PDB file of C-alpha atoms in Angstrom:
ATOM      1  CA  UNK S  16      -4.425   6.581   9.486  1.00 47.00           C
ATOM      2  CA  UNK S  17      -4.285   2.903   8.645  1.00 66.00           C
ATOM      3  CA  UNK S  18      -5.730   1.778   5.317  1.00 74.00           C
ATOM      4  CA  UNK S  19      -5.200  -1.670   3.873  1.00 76.00           C
ATOM      5  CA  UNK S  20      -6.590  -2.769   0.525  1.00 79.00           C
ATOM      6  CA  UNK S  21      -6.757  -6.091  -1.234  1.00 79.00           C
ATOM      7  CA  UNK S  22      -7.602  -6.463  -4.912  1.00 82.00           C
ATOM      8  CA  UNK S  23      -9.513  -9.393  -6.313  1.00 82.00           C
ATOM      9  CA  UNK S  24      -8.198 -11.403  -9.247  1.00 84.00           C
ATOM     10  CA  UNK S  25      -8.208  -9.547 -12.591  1.00 87.00           C
ATOM     11  CA  UNK S  26      -9.078  -6.273 -10.867  1.00 88.00           C
ATOM     12  CA  UNK S  27      -7.787  -2.884 -11.968  1.00 89.00           C
ATOM     13  CA  UNK S  28      -7.456   0.329  -9.953  1.00 88.00           C
ATOM     14  CA  UNK S  29      -6.083   3.790 -10.633  1.00 87.00           C
ATOM     15  CA  UNK S  30      -4.698   5.963  -7.862  1.00 82.00           C
ATOM     16  CA  UNK S  31      -6.282   9.336  -8.657  1.00 81.00           C
ATOM     17  CA  UNK S  32      -4.800  11.320  -5.765  1.00 75.00           C
ATOM     18  CA  UNK S  33      -2.782  10.739  -2.642  1.00 72.00           C
ATOM     19  CA  UNK S  34      -1.635  13.238  -0.018  1.00 71.00           C
ATOM     20  CA  UNK S  35      -0.116  11.976   3.193  1.00 66.00           C
ATOM     21  CA  UNK S  36       1.243  14.279   5.883  1.00 61.00           C
ATOM     22  CA  UNK S  37       2.363  11.947   8.669  1.00 60.00           C
ATOM     23  CA  UNK S  38       3.348  14.680  11.119  1.00 60.00           C
ATOM     24  CA  UNK S  39      -0.083  16.233  10.660  1.00 60.00           C
ATOM     25  CA  UNK S  40      -1.925  12.884  10.937  1.00 64.00           C
ATOM     26  CA  UNK S  41      -3.630  13.712   7.655  1.00 65.00           C
ATOM     27  CA  UNK S  42      -4.201  11.742   4.475  1.00 72.00           C
ATOM     28  CA  UNK S  43      -6.410  12.046   1.410  1.00 78.00           C
ATOM     29  CA  UNK S  44      -6.597   9.061  -0.883  1.00 83.00           C
ATOM     30  CA  UNK S  45      -8.770   8.782  -3.970  1.00 86.00           C
ATOM     31  CA  UNK S  46      -8.711   5.718  -6.167  1.00 87.00           C
ATOM     32  CA  UNK S  47     -10.831   4.437  -9.017  1.00 90.00           C
ATOM     33  CA  UNK S  48     -11.909   0.818  -9.316  1.00 90.00           C
ATOM     34  CA  UNK S  49     -11.893   0.286 -13.079  1.00 90.00           C
ATOM     35  CA  UNK S  50     -13.026  -3.332 -12.891  1.00 90.00           C
ATOM     36  CA  UNK S  51     -13.137  -6.207 -10.460  1.00 89.00           C
ATOM     37  CA  UNK S  52     -13.223  -6.202  -6.680  1.00 87.00           C
ATOM     38  CA  UNK S  53     -11.427  -4.328  -3.907  1.00 87.00           C
ATOM     39  CA  UNK S  54     -11.679  -4.908  -0.169  1.00 84.00           C
ATOM     40  CA  UNK S  55     -10.554  -2.052   2.071  1.00 81.00           C
ATOM     41  CA  UNK S  56      -9.960  -2.033   5.793  1.00 78.00           C
ATOM     42  CA  UNK S  57      -9.755   1.616   6.778  1.00 75.00           C
ATOM     43  CA  UNK S  58      -9.201   2.075  10.473  1.00 69.00           C
ATOM     44  CA  UNK S  59     -10.514   5.189  12.189  1.00 70.00           C
ATOM     45  CA  UNK S  60      -9.307   8.080  10.035  1.00 72.00           C
ATOM     46  CA  UNK S  61      -8.047  11.362  11.453  1.00 72.00           C
ATOM     47  CA  UNK S  62     -10.560  14.213  11.526  1.00 72.00           C
ATOM     48  CA  UNK S  63      -9.749  15.823   8.155  1.00 73.00           C
ATOM     49  CA  UNK S  64      -8.518  12.670   6.431  1.00 77.00           C
ATOM     50  CA  UNK S  65     -10.476  11.018   3.629  1.00 78.00           C
ATOM     51  CA  UNK S  66     -10.497   7.805   1.636  1.00 82.00           C
ATOM     52  CA  UNK S  67     -12.693   7.418  -1.443  1.00 85.00           C
ATOM     53  CA  UNK S  68     -13.145   4.790  -4.129  1.00 89.00           C
ATOM     54  CA  UNK S  69     -14.967   5.727  -7.313  1.00 88.00           C
ATOM     55  CA  UNK S  70     -16.410   3.330  -9.881  1.00 89.00           C
ATOM     56  CA  UNK S  71     -18.077   3.869 -13.229  1.00 85.00           C
ATOM     57  CA  UNK S  72     -21.376   4.601 -11.431  1.00 85.00           C
ATOM     58  CA  UNK S  73     -20.633   5.842  -7.917  1.00 86.00           C
ATOM     59  CA  UNK S  74     -18.298   7.214  -5.283  1.00 86.00           C
ATOM     60  CA  UNK S  75     -17.797   5.474  -1.918  1.00 87.00           C
ATOM     61  CA  UNK S  76     -16.504   7.757   0.867  1.00 82.00           C
ATOM     62  CA  UNK S  77     -15.136   6.211   4.029  1.00 79.00           C
ATOM     63  CA  UNK S  78     -14.387   7.439   7.554  1.00 64.00           C
ATOM     64  CA  UNK S  79     -13.260   4.157   9.119  1.00 65.00           C
ATOM     65  CA  UNK S  80     -14.662   0.794   8.136  1.00 76.00           C
ATOM     66  CA  UNK S  81     -14.135  -2.552   6.484  1.00 78.00           C
ATOM     67  CA  UNK S  82     -15.935  -2.826   3.155  1.00 82.00           C
ATOM     68  CA  UNK S  83     -15.784  -4.220  -0.357  1.00 84.00           C
ATOM     69  CA  UNK S  84     -16.600  -2.613  -3.704  1.00 87.00           C
ATOM     70  CA  UNK S  85     -17.179  -4.612  -6.875  1.00 88.00           C
ATOM     71  CA  UNK S  86     -17.391  -3.102 -10.378  1.00 85.00           C
ATOM     72  CA  UNK S  87     -18.938  -5.145 -13.200  1.00 85.00           C
ATOM     73  CA  UNK S  88     -18.930  -2.481 -15.908  1.00 83.00           C
ATOM     74  CA  UNK S  89     -22.699  -1.973 -15.947  1.00 83.00           C
ATOM     75  CA  UNK S  90     -23.217  -1.727 -12.186  1.00 84.00           C
ATOM     76  CA  UNK S  91     -21.379  -1.921  -8.912  1.00 86.00           C
ATOM     77  CA  UNK S  92     -22.005  -3.121  -5.399  1.00 89.00           C
ATOM     78  CA  UNK S  93     -20.760  -2.083  -1.959  1.00 90.00           C
ATOM     79  CA  UNK S  94     -20.742  -4.491   0.998  1.00 91.00           C
ATOM     80  CA  UNK S  95     -20.036  -3.122   4.495  1.00 91.00           C
ATOM     81  CA  UNK S  96     -18.445  -5.382   7.108  1.00 88.00           C
ATOM     82  CA  UNK S  97     -18.267  -2.806   9.893  1.00 84.00           C
ATOM     83  CA  UNK S  98     -18.665   0.957  10.248  1.00 84.00           C
ATOM     84  CA  UNK S  99     -20.431   2.778   7.438  1.00 85.00           C
ATOM     85  CA  UNK S 100     -19.778   4.321   4.048  1.00 89.00           C
ATOM     86  CA  UNK S 101     -21.489   7.070   2.075  1.00 87.00           C
ATOM     87  CA  UNK S 102     -22.387   6.092  -1.495  1.00 90.00           C
ATOM     88  CA  UNK S 103     -23.254   8.774  -4.043  1.00 86.00           C
ATOM     89  CA  UNK S 104     -23.647   8.874  -7.787  1.00 80.00           C
ATOM     90  CA  UNK S 105     -20.798  10.443  -9.769  1.00 81.00           C
ATOM     91  CA  UNK S 106     -22.481  13.861  -9.609  1.00 79.00           C
ATOM     92  CA  UNK S 107     -22.174  13.726  -5.809  1.00 77.00           C
ATOM     93  CA  UNK S 108     -25.901  13.830  -5.094  1.00 78.00           C
ATOM     94  CA  UNK S 109     -27.270  13.204  -1.599  1.00 83.00           C
ATOM     95  CA  UNK S 110     -25.326  10.318  -0.065  1.00 88.00           C
ATOM     96  CA  UNK S 111     -26.874   6.968   0.769  1.00 88.00           C
ATOM     97  CA  UNK S 112     -25.355   5.703   4.018  1.00 90.00           C
ATOM     98  CA  UNK S 113     -24.599   1.997   4.020  1.00 91.00           C
ATOM     99  CA  UNK S 114     -24.072   0.618   7.526  1.00 90.00           C
ATOM    100  CA  UNK S 115     -22.535  -2.511   8.986  1.00 90.00           C
ATOM    101  CA  UNK S 116     -24.330  -5.589   7.688  1.00 91.00           C
ATOM    102  CA  UNK S 117     -25.774  -3.759   4.675  1.00 93.00           C
ATOM    103  CA  UNK S 118     -24.946  -3.589   1.015  1.00 91.00           C
ATOM    104  CA  UNK S 119     -25.742  -1.229  -1.809  1.00 91.00           C
ATOM    105  CA  UNK S 120     -26.147  -1.863  -5.495  1.00 89.00           C
ATOM    106  CA  UNK S 121     -25.671   0.971  -7.945  1.00 87.00           C
ATOM    107  CA  UNK S 122     -27.089   0.613 -11.445  1.00 86.00           C
ATOM    108  CA  UNK S 123     -25.743   2.152 -14.650  1.00 83.00           C
ATOM    109  CA  UNK S 124     -27.804   5.314 -14.045  1.00 82.00           C
ATOM    110  CA  UNK S 125     -26.320   5.837 -10.580  1.00 81.00           C
ATOM    111  CA  UNK S 126     -29.457   4.740  -8.714  1.00 85.00           C
ATOM    112  CA  UNK S 127     -28.440   3.394  -5.285  1.00 87.00           C
ATOM    113  CA  UNK S 128     -30.394   0.651  -3.516  1.00 89.00           C
ATOM    114  CA  UNK S 129     -29.430  -0.233   0.075  1.00 92.00           C
ATOM    115  CA  UNK S 130     -30.389  -3.635   1.502  1.00 93.00           C
ATOM    116  CA  UNK S 131     -29.270  -6.119   4.192  1.00 95.00           C
ATOM    117  CA  UNK S 132     -26.365  -8.423   3.305  1.00 93.00           C
ATOM    118  CA  UNK S 133     -27.162 -11.970   2.292  1.00 93.00           C
ATOM    119  CA  UNK S 134     -25.514 -14.903   4.064  1.00 92.00           C
ATOM    120  CA  UNK S 135     -23.213 -15.427   1.081  1.00 92.00           C
ATOM    121  CA  UNK S 136     -22.149 -11.762   1.075  1.00 90.00           C
ATOM    122  CA  UNK S 137     -21.392 -11.940   4.815  1.00 90.00           C
ATOM    123  CA  UNK S 138     -19.234 -15.030   4.240  1.00 89.00           C
ATOM    124  CA  UNK S 139     -17.334 -13.319   1.400  1.00 87.00           C
ATOM    125  CA  UNK S 140     -16.585 -10.321   3.636  1.00 85.00           C
ATOM    126  CA  UNK S 141     -15.548 -12.567   6.526  1.00 84.00           C
ATOM    127  CA  UNK S 142     -13.177 -14.592   4.337  1.00 82.00           C
ATOM    128  CA  UNK S 143     -11.558 -11.572   2.697  1.00 78.00           C
ATOM    129  CA  UNK S 144     -11.118  -9.675   5.973  1.00 75.00           C
ATOM    130  CA  UNK S 145      -9.580 -12.719   7.684  1.00 73.00           C
ATOM    131  CA  UNK S 146      -7.189 -13.077   4.725  1.00 67.00           C
ATOM    132  CA  UNK S 147      -6.127  -9.458   5.250  1.00 64.00           C
ATOM    133  CA  UNK S 148      -5.462 -10.154   8.940  1.00 56.00           C
ATOM    134  CA  UNK S 149      -3.329 -13.161   7.954  1.00 56.00           C
ATOM    135  CA  UNK S 150      -1.514 -11.032   5.397  1.00 56.00           C
ATOM    136  CA  UNK S 151      -0.762  -8.413   8.037  1.00 61.00           C
ATOM    137  CA  UNK S 152       1.045 -10.966  10.239  1.00 61.00           C
ATOM    138  CA  UNK S 153       2.780 -12.553   7.247  1.00 64.00           C
ATOM    139  CA  UNK S 154       3.743  -9.121   5.912  1.00 68.00           C
ATOM    140  CA  UNK S 155       5.251  -8.089   9.251  1.00 66.00           C
ATOM    141  CA  UNK S 156       7.310 -11.303   9.319  1.00 75.00           C
ATOM    142  CA  UNK S 157       8.429 -10.812   5.707  1.00 75.00           C
ATOM    143  CA  UNK S 158       9.320  -7.166   6.331  1.00 71.00           C
ATOM    144  CA  UNK S 159      11.364  -8.204   9.379  1.00 74.00           C
ATOM    145  CA  UNK S 160      13.185 -10.806   7.225  1.00 83.00           C
ATOM    146  CA  UNK S 161      13.891  -8.214   4.515  1.00 83.00           C
ATOM    147  CA  UNK S 162      15.246  -5.716   7.059  1.00 80.00           C
ATOM    148  CA  UNK S 163      17.500  -8.373   8.608  1.00 85.00           C
ATOM    149  CA  UNK S 164      18.779  -9.446   5.173  1.00 88.00           C
ATOM    150  CA  UNK S 165      19.352  -5.790   4.306  1.00 87.00           C
ATOM    151  CA  UNK S 166      21.357  -5.266   7.513  1.00 88.00           C
ATOM    152  CA  UNK S 167      23.501  -8.343   6.760  1.00 91.00           C
ATOM    153  CA  UNK S 168      24.066  -7.107   3.207  1.00 91.00           C
ATOM    154  CA  UNK S 169      25.055  -3.652   4.450  1.00 90.00           C
ATOM    155  CA  UNK S 170      27.582  -5.237   6.851  1.00 92.00           C
ATOM    156  CA  UNK S 171      29.018  -7.348   3.999  1.00 94.00           C
ATOM    157  CA  UNK S 172      29.256  -4.303   1.738  1.00 94.00           C
ATOM    158  CA  UNK S 173      31.064  -2.353   4.476  1.00 94.00           C
ATOM    159  CA  UNK S 174      33.513  -5.236   4.967  1.00 95.00           C
ATOM    160  CA  UNK S 175      34.126  -5.486   1.225  1.00 95.00           C
ATOM    161  CA  UNK S 176      34.567  -1.709   1.002  1.00 94.00           C
ATOM    162  CA  UNK S 177      37.065  -1.715   3.856  1.00 95.00           C
ATOM    163  CA  UNK S 178      39.012  -4.634   2.291  1.00 95.00           C
ATOM    164  CA  UNK S 179      39.004  -2.846  -1.090  1.00 95.00           C
ATOM    165  CA  UNK S 180      40.164   0.372   0.562  1.00 95.00           C
ATOM    166  CA  UNK S 181      43.060  -1.470   2.237  1.00 95.00           C
ATOM    167  CA  UNK S 182      44.032  -3.170  -1.036  1.00 95.00           C
ATOM    168  CA  UNK S 183      43.924   0.158  -2.881  1.00 95.00           C
ATOM    169  CA  UNK S 184      46.013   1.799  -0.157  1.00 94.00           C
ATOM    170  CA  UNK S 185      48.569  -0.994  -0.380  1.00 95.00           C
ATOM    171  CA  UNK S 186      48.615  -0.779  -4.199  1.00 95.00           C
ATOM    172  CA  UNK S 187      49.114   3.017  -4.072  1.00 95.00           C
ATOM    173  CA  UNK S 188      51.957   2.631  -1.567  1.00 95.00           C
ATOM    174  CA  UNK S 189      53.622  -0.057  -3.717  1.00 95.00           C
ATOM    175  CA  UNK S 190      53.214   2.115  -6.835  1.00 95.00           C
ATOM    176  CA  UNK S 191      54.765   5.102  -5.036  1.00 95.00           C
ATOM    177  CA  UNK S 192      57.701   2.946  -3.938  1.00 94.00           C
ATOM    178  CA  UNK S 193      58.083   1.598  -7.481  1.00 94.00           C
ATOM    179  CA  UNK S 194      57.915   5.119  -8.940  1.00 93.00           C
ATOM    180  CA  UNK S 195      60.441   6.407  -6.398  1.00 93.00           C
ATOM    181  CA  UNK S 196      62.807   3.523  -7.221  1.00 92.00           C
ATOM    182  CA  UNK S 197      62.399   4.115 -10.984  1.00 92.00           C
ATOM    183  CA  UNK S 198      63.072   7.844 -10.504  1.00 91.00           C
ATOM    184  CA  UNK S 199      66.146   7.082  -8.386  1.00 90.00           C
ATOM    185  CA  UNK S 200      67.375   4.677 -11.082  1.00 90.00           C
ATOM    186  CA  UNK S 201      66.962   7.338 -13.789  1.00 89.00           C
ATOM    187  CA  UNK S 202      68.960   9.868 -11.761  1.00 87.00           C
ATOM    188  CA  UNK S 203      71.866   7.478 -11.306  1.00 77.00           C
TER     189      UNK S 203
END
């Protein structure tokens, strides 16, 4: 499963639950958007895997899609770039399916209204998803740099350890020789 998220400025999330069993190709992730905006790019999830974002008014369940959720405190909105999501109120009533090119607004009572995306909403989704793609490439480069730096540091640590070990061995040998000479001197 491949899930990438990006938080908007001044946003707050809580990770409610996370279970990942890589060998089983299984993950369950539940997070809460307390305020602000989150964009998620969830690739095709394994059969029993799940990814859900809850807000103050609703729960958004995902199977594999790119979407954004925004929480204002009195309502929230869901914009779907591709794929589809199921939006329910907090009680888990019948889901409203929001498909590619659609959005849903959820009022303070949990009432869900699905409608086509506006041009502005489409542009917001396009910009955020392209930023995630750029971050992926930049992240891979940065991770590669960190790994290479780590490998250099490990080599330096091993060299320093070996040099310290040799110095300690030499010091022990010198101390033994000194002790042996002092003992010999005491006997004579």
